[in-house]
Coordinates of C-alpha atoms and ligand atoms in Angstrom, one line a residue:
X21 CA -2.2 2.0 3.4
X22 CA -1.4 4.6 6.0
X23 CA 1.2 4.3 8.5
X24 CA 1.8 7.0 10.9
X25 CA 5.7 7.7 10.6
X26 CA 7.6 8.0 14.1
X27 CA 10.0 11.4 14.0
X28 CA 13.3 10.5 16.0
X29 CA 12.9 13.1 19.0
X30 CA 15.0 16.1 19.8
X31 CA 16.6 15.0 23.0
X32 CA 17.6 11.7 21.0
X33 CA 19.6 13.8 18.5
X34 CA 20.9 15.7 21.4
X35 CA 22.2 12.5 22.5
X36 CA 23.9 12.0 19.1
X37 CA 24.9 15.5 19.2
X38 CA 26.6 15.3 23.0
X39 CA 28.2 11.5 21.7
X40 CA 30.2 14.0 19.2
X41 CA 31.2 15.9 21.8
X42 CA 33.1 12.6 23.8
X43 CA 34.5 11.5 20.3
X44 CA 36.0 14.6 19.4
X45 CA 37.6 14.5 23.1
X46 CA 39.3 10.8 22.2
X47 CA 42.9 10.4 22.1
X48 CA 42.4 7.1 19.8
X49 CA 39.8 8.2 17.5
X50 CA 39.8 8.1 13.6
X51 CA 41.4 10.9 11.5
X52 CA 39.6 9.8 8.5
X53 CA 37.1 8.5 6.9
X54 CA 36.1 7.2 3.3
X55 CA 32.9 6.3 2.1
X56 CA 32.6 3.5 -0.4
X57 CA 28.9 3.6 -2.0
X58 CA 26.9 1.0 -4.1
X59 CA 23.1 1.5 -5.4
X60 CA 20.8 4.1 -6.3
X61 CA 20.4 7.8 -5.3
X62 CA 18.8 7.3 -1.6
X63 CA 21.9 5.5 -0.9
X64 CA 23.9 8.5 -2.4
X65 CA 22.5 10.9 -0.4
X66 CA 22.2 8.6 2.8
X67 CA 26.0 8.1 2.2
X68 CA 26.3 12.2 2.2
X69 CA 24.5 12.0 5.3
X70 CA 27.6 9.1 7.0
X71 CA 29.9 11.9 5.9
X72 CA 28.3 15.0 7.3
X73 CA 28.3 13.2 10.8
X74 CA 31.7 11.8 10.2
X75 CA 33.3 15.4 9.5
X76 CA 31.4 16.6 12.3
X77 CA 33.5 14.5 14.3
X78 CA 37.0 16.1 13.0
X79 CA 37.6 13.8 10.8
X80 CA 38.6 14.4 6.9
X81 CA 37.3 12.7 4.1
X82 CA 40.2 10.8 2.7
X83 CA 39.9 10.4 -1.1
X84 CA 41.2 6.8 -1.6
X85 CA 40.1 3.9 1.3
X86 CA 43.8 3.1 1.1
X87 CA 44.1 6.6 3.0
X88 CA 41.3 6.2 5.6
X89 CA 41.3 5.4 9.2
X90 CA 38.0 4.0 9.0
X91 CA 36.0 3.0 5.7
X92 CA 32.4 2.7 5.2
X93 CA 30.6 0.3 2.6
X94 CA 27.1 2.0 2.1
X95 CA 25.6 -1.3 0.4
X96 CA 22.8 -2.5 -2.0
X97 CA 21.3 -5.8 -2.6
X98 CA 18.9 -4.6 -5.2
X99 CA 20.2 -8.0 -7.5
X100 CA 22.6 -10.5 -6.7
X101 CA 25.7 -9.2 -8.2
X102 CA 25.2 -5.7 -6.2
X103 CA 25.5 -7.6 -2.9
X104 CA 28.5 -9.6 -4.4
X105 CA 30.5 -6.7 -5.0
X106 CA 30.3 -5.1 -1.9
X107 CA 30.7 -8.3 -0.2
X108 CA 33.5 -9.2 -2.1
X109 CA 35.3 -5.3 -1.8
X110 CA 34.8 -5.9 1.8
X111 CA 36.9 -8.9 2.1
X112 CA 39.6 -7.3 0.1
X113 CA 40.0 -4.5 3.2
X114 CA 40.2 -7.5 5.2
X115 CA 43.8 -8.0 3.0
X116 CA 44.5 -3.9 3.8
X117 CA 44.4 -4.5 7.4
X118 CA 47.1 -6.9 7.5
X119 CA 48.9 -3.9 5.9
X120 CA 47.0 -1.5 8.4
X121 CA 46.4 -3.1 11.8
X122 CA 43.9 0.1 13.0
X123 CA 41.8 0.6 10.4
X124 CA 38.3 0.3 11.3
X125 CA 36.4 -1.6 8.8
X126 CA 32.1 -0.8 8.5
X127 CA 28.6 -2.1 6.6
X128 CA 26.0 -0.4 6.6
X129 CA 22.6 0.2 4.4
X130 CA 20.0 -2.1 2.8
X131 CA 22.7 -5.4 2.2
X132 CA 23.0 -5.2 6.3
X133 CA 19.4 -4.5 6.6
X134 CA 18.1 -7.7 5.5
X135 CA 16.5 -10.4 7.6
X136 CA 19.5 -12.6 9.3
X137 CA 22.4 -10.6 7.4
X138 CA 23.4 -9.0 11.2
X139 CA 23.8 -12.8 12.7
X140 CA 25.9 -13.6 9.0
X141 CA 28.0 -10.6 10.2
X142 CA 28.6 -11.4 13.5
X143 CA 29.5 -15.6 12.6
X144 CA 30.8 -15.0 9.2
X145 CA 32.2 -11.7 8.9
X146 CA 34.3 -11.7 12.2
X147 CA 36.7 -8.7 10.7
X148 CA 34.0 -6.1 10.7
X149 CA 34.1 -3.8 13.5
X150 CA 30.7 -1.9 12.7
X151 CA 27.5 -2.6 11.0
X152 CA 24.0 -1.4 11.1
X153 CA 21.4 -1.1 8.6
X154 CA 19.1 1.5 7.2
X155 CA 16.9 2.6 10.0
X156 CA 19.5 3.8 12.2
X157 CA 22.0 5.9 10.4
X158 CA 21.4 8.9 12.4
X159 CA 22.3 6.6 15.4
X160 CA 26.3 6.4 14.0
X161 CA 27.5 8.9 16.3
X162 CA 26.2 6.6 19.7
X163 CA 27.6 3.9 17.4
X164 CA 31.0 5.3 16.8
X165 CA 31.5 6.0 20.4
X166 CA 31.0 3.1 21.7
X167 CA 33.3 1.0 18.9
X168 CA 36.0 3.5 20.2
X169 CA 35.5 3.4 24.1
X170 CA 34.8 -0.1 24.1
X171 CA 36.5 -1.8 21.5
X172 CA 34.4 -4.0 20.9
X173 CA 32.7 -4.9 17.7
X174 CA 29.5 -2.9 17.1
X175 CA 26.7 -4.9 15.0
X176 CA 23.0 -2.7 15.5
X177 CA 20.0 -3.5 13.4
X178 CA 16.9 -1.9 14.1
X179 CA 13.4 -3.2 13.1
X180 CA 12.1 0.0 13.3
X181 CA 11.0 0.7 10.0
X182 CA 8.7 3.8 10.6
X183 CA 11.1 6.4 11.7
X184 CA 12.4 9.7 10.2
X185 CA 15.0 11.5 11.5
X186 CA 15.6 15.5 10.7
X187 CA 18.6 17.6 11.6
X188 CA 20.9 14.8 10.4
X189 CA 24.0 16.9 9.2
X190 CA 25.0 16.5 5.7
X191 CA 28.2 17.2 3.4
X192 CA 26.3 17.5 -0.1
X193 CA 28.8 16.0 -2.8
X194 CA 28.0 19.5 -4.9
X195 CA 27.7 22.8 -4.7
X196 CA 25.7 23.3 -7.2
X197 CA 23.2 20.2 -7.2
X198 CA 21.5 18.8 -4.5
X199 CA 19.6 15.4 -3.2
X200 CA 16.8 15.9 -1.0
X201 CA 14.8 12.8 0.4
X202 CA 10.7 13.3 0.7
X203 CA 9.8 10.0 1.0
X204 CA 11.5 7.3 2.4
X205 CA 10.4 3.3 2.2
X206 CA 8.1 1.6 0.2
X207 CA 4.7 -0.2 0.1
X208 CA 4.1 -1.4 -3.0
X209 CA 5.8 -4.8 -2.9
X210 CA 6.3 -5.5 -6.7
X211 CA 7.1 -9.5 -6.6
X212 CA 10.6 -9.0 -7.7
X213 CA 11.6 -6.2 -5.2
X214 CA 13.4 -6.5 -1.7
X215 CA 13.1 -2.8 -0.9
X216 CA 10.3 -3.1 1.0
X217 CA 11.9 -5.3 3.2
X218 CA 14.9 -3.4 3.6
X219 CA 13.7 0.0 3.3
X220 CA 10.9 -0.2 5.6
X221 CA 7.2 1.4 5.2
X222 CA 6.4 4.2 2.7
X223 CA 6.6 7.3 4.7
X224 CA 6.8 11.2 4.0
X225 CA 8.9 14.0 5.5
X226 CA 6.7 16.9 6.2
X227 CA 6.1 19.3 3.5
X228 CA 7.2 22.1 5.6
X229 CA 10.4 20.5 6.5
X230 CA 11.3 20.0 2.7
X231 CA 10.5 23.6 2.0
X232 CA 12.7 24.8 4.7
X233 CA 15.5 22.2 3.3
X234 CA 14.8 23.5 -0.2
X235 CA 14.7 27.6 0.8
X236 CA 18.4 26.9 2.5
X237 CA 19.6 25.5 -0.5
X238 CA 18.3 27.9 -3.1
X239 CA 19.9 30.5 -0.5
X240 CA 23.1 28.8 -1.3
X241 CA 23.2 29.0 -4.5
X242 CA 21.8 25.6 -6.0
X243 CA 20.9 25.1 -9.4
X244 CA 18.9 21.9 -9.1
X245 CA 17.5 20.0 -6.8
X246 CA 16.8 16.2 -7.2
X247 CA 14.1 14.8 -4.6
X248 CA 14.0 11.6 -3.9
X249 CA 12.1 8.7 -2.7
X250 CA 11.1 5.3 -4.4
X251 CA 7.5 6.6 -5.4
X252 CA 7.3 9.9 -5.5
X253 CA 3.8 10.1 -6.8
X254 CA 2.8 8.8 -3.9
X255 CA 4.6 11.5 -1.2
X256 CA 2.2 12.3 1.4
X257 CA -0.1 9.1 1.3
X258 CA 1.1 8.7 4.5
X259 CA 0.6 11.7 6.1
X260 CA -2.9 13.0 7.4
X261 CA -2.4 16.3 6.3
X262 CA -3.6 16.4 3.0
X263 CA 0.3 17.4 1.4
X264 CA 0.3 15.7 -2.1
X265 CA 3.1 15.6 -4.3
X266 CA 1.8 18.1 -6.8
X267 CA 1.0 20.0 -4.4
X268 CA 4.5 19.9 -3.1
X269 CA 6.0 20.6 -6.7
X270 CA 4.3 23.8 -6.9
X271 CA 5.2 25.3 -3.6
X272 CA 8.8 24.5 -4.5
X273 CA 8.2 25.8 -7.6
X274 CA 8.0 29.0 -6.4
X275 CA 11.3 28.6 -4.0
X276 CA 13.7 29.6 -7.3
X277 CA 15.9 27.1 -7.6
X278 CA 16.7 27.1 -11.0
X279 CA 16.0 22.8 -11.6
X280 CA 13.2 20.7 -10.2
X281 CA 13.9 17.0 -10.8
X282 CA 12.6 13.9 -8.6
X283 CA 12.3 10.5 -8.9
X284 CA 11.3 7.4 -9.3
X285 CA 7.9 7.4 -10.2
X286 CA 5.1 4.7 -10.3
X287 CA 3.0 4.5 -13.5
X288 CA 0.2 3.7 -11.3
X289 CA 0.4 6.9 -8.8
X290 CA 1.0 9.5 -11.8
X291 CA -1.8 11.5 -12.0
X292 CA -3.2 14.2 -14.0
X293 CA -2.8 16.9 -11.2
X294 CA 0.9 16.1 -11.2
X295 CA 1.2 16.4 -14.9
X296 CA -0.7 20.1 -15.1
X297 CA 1.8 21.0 -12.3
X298 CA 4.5 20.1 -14.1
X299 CA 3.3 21.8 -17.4
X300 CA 2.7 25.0 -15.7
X301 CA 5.5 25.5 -13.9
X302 CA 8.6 27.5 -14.6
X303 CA 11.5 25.3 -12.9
X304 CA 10.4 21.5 -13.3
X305 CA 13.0 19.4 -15.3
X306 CA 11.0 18.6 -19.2
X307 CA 12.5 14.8 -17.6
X308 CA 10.3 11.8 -16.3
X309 CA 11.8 8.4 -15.4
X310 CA 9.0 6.4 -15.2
X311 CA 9.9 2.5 -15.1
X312 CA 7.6 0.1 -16.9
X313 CA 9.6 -3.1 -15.9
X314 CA 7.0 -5.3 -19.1
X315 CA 5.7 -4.5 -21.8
X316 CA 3.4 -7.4 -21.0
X317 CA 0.1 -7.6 -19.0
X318 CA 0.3 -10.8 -17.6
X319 CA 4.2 -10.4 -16.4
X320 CA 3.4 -7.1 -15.2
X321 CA 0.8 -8.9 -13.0
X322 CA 2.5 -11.3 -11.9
X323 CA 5.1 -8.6 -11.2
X324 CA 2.3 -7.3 -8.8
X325 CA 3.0 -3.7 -10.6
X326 CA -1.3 -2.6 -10.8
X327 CA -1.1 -1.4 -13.8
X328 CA -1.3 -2.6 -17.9
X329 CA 1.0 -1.6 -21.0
X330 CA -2.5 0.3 -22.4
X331 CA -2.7 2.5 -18.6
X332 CA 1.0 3.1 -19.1
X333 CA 0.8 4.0 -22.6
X334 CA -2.0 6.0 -22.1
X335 CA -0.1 8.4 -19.4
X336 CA 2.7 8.7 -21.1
X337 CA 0.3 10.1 -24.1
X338 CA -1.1 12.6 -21.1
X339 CA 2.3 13.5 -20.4
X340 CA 3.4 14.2 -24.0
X341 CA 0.3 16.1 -24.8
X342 CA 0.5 18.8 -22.2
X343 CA 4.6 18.6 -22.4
X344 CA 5.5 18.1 -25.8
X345 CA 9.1 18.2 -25.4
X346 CA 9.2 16.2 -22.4
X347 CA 11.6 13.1 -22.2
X348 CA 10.8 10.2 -20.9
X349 CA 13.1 7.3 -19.7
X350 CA 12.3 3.7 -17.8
X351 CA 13.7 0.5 -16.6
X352 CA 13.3 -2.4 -17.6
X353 CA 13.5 -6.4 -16.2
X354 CA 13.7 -9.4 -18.4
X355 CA 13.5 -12.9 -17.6
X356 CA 11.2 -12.5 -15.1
X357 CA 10.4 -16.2 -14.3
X358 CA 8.4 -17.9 -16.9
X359 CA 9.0 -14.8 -19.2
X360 CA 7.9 -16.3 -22.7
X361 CA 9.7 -15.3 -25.7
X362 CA 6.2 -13.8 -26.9
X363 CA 6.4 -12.2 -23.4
X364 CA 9.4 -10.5 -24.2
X365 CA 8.3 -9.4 -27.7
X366 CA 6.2 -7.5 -26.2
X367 CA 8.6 -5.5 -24.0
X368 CA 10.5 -5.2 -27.2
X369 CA 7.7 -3.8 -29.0
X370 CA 6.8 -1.6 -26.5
X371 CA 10.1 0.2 -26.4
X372 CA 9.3 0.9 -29.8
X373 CA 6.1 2.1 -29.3
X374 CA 7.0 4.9 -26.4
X375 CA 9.9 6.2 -28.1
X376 CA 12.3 6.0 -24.8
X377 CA 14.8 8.5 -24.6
X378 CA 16.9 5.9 -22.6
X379 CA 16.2 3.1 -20.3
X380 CA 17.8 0.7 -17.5
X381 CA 17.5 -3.0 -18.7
X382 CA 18.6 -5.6 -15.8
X383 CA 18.1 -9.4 -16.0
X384 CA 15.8 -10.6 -13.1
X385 CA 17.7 -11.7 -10.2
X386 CA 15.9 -13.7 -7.6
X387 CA 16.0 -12.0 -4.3
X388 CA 15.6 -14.1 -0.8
X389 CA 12.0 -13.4 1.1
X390 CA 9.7 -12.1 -2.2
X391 CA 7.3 -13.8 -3.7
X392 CA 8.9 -14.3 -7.3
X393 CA 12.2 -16.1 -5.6
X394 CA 9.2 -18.9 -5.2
X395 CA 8.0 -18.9 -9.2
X396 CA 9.2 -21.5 -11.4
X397 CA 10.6 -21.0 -14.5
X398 CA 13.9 -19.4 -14.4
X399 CA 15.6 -18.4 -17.4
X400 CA 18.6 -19.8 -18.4
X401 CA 21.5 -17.3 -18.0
X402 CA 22.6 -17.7 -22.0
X403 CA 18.9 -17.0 -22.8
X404 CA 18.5 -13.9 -19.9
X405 CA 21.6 -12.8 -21.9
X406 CA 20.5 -13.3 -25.3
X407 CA 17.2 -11.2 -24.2
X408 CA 18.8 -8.6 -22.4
X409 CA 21.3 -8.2 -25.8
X410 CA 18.0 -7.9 -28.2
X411 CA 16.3 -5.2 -25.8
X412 CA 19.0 -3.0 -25.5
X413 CA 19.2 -3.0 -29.4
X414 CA 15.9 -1.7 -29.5
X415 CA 17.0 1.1 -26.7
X416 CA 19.7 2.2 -28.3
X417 CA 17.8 2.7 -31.4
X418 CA 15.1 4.6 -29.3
X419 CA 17.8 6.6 -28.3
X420 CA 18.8 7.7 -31.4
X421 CA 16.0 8.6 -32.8
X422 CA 15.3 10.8 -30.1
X423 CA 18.8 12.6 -30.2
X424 CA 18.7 13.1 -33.2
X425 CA 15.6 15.2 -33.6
X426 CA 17.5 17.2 -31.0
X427 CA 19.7 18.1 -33.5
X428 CA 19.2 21.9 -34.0
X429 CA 17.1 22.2 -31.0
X430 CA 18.6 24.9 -27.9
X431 CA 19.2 23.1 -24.4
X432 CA 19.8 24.5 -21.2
X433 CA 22.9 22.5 -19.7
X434 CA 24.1 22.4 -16.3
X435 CA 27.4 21.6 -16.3
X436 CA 28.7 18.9 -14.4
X437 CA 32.8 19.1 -15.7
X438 CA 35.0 17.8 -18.1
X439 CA 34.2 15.3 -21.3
X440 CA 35.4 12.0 -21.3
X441 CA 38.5 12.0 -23.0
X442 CA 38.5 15.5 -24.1
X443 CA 39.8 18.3 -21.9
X444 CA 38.7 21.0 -24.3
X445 CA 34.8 20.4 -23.6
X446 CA 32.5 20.5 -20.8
X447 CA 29.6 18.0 -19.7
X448 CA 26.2 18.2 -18.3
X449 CA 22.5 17.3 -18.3
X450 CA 20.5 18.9 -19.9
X451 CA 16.7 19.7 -18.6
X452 CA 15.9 16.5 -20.6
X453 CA 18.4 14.6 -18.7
X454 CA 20.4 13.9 -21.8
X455 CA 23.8 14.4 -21.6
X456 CA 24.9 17.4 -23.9
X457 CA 29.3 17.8 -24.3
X458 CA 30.8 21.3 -25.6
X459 CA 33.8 23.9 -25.8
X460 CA 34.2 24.6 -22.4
X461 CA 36.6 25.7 -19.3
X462 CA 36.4 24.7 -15.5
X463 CA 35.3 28.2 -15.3
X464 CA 31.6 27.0 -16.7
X465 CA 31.4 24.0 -13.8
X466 CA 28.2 24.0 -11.6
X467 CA 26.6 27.0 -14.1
X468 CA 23.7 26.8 -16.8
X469 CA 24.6 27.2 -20.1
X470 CA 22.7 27.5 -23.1
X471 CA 24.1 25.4 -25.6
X472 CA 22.7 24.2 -29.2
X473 CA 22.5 21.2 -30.4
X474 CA 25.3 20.0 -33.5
X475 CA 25.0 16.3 -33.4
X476 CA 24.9 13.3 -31.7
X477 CA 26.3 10.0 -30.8
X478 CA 25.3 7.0 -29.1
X479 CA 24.7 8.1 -25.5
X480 CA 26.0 12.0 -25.6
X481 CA 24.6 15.2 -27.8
X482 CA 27.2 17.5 -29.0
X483 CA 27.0 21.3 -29.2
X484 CA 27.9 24.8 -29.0
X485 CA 27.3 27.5 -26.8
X486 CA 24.9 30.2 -27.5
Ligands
SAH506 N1 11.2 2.3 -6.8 C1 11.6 2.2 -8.1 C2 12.7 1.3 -8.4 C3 13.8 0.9 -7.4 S1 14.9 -0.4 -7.9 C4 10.5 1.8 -9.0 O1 9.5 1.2 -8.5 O2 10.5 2.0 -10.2 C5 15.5 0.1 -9.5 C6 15.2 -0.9 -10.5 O3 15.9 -2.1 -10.2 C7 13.8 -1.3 -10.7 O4 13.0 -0.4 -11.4 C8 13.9 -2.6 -11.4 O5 13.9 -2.4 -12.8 C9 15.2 -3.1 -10.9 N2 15.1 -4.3 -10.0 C10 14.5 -4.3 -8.8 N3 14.5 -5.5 -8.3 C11 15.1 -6.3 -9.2 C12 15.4 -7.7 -9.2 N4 15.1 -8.5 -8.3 N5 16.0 -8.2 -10.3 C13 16.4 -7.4 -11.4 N6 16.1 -6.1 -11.4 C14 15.5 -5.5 -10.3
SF4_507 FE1 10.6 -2.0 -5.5 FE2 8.2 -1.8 -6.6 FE3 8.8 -0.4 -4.4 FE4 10.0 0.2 -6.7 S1 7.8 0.4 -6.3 S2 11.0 0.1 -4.7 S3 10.2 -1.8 -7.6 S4 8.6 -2.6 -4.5
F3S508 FE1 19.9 -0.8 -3.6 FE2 18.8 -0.1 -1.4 FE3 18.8 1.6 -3.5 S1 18.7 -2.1 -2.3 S2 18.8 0.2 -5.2 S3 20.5 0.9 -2.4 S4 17.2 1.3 -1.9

């Protein structure tokens, strides 16, 4: 379905731009900030977004919230226990303030996004002084300004669920790696999901606007570049311009950034233009997260996911026959309501069956507003946990398999810093996405280093430098 996407206009970023200006010229305004963040990438990267603006306004980045003048919660409610956290982290700043009378406490992402969550806030939530959801981040600087001229309490939730905004500043986490979004929302409204609801509609950044994004940071010296969006595959279904995501992949291809990577992508959007890109291209990451959510065809319909285990088999055969050496990971959901044990074999079996170099396993969790919340037949919590135990036996021993016939192999690492527990070795991803540890200084941070593989263990390859 196409929906034409809204692009915020200049002279309303000039209006964010010239709200800067006013904060900066407060005598009572916040000397620092810290971000808290929960979820997946997009909320990463909108949370380096919060802090770009936030610097932009003098203030520092203070590295613990016990420090800050003002701390953000960037929040998810993919599953229940997501939303608990970060509700329950943001009543324990409600304890801080007693200590700190002027610390400005604020929500913001898809948690606050959700139907009726603002009017919670408002009633319930009485000690936050600014909220707002997803649709309006570039809006924080009008935000800010009027939380510090009026002091009053600042709760705005748009609807608008259509919009993209460019020019918002950002301060990237790394040098060396970067998040860029090219897509943003989704459409496909798997049963389970609330990110359609709190995300908004599936829209796509022009592709000339990502290339520009892309050319500044291989100017800068990036060694990979992660885009981003909740189906990928599906990156210019929106627009009536004909950009595609292969197409996309190959023009940045030829920017020189050393790493492609992207994700997530939909089993039923991949399509065999994007996998002849991939295979002939020089910088695109041998890595494809591809979540399957069932090995079964009835759960997956009832999931609402358009595609069977034989169509997802039979891409990731596609995949493997013109990449041989790529890796492929997933996610998985178990206990989806009325999940069957037989159901569940069949997940089981199908981990087997792919040969998964890792995977995500979560236990369903109903979420207010989609269509599963309705279905009967919940799983009991001691069976969900019985299931969830069994499947991640059967990753683990995926995973091993694969590591080990890496064993010998050469990888290309980009090193991230230090091992766990072992300042004598370095850490990184390698183009497969595995993490590979060896001998190493802070000198090798942020660089690509060939490396060959020694041995492994249970989630980390071990090797030596070439
Ligand atoms: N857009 C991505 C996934 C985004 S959410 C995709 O379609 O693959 C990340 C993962 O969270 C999903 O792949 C799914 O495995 C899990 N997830 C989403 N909703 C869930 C729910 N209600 N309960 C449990 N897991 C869920
Ligand atoms: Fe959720 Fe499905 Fe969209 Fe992924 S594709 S974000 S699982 S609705
Ligand atoms: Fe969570 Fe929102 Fe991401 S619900 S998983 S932070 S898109």
């Amino acid at each position: 379905m196409k929906h034409t996407p809204v692009y915020v206009s200049q002279e309303e970023m000039m209006q964010q731009e010239r709200a800067i200006e006013q904060i900066l010229l407060l005598p009572n305004k916040p000397n620092s900030f810290h971000i808290v963040t929960y979820g997946c990438q997009m909320n990463a990267h909108d949370s380096e977004k919060l802090a770009g603006i936030l610097l932009k306004m003098g203030m520092t980045e203070a590295d613990d919230r016990k420090h800050a003048d003002i701390v953000l919660f960037n929040t998810c409610c993919i599953r229940d226990n997501a939303e608990r956290r970060a509700l329950g982290n943001v009543n324990w700043l409600r304890q801080l303030r007693k200590q700190k009378p002027n610390l400005l406490i604020g929500v913001c992402g898809c948690m606050v996004q959700q139907p009726e969550m603002a009017q919670r806030i408002l009633k319930q939530y009485k000690f936050i002084d600014l909220a707002f959801g997803t649709h309006n981040l570039h809006c924080l600087p009008e935000m800010m300004l009027s939380l510090l001229t009026n002091e009053k309490r600042v709760v705005d939730v748009i609807d608008q669920e259509n919009l993209i905004a460019e020019g918002v500043p950002i301060k990237r986490l790394h040098s060396y790696h970067a998040y860029t979004t090219i897509m943003y929302g989704c459409d496909n409204y798997c049963s389970y999901c609330i990110v359609p609801y709190v995300r908004g509609r599936e829209r796509s950044r022009l592709m000339s606007d990502v290339l520009k994004e892309a050319e500044g940071l291989a100017a800068s010296g990036v060694q990979e570049i992660m885009l981003l969006g909740q189906n990928v595959n599906s990156y210019g279904n929106s627009s009536e311009n004909g950009d595609t995501f292969p197409k996309l992949l190959a023009e940045l291809d030829q920017i020189g950034i050393p790493r492609i990577r992207f994700m997530t992508s939909h089993p039923k959007d991949l399509s065999d233009d994007l996998i002849d890109v991939m295979a002939g291209s020089k910088h695109i990451c041998n890595h494809f997260h591809l979540p399957i959510q069932s090995g079964n065809n009835e759960i997956l319909r009832r999931m609402n996911r358009r595609y069977t285990r034989e169509d997802y088999l039979d891409k990731v055969q596609k995949l493997r026959k013109a990449m041989p050496n790529v890796g492929i990971t997933t996610d998985f959901i178990v206990s989806f309501p009325g999940e069957t044990e037989e159901q569940f074999q069949d997940t089981c079996s199908l981990v087997r069956e792919v040969g998964f170099d890792s995977a995500f396993t979560f236990i369903y969790s109903p979420r207010p507003g989609t269509k599963a919340a309705e279905m009967d037949g919940m799983i009991p919590p001691e069976e969900s946990s019985r299931r969830i135990g069994e499947l991640l036996l059967e990753v683990e021993r995926s995973s091993a398999r694969v590591y080990d016939q890496m064993i010998g192999k050469d990888e290309y690492v980009l090193v991230d810093g230090f091992a766990k527990r072992d300042p004598t070795m370095v850490a990184g991803k390698g183009t497969r996405s595995i993490t590979v540890k060896f001998k190493g200084t802070a000198d090798d941070i942020g660089k690509i280093i060939p490396v060959r593989i020694t041995s492994a263990a249970a989630t980390v390859l071990q090797g030596e430098r070439i």
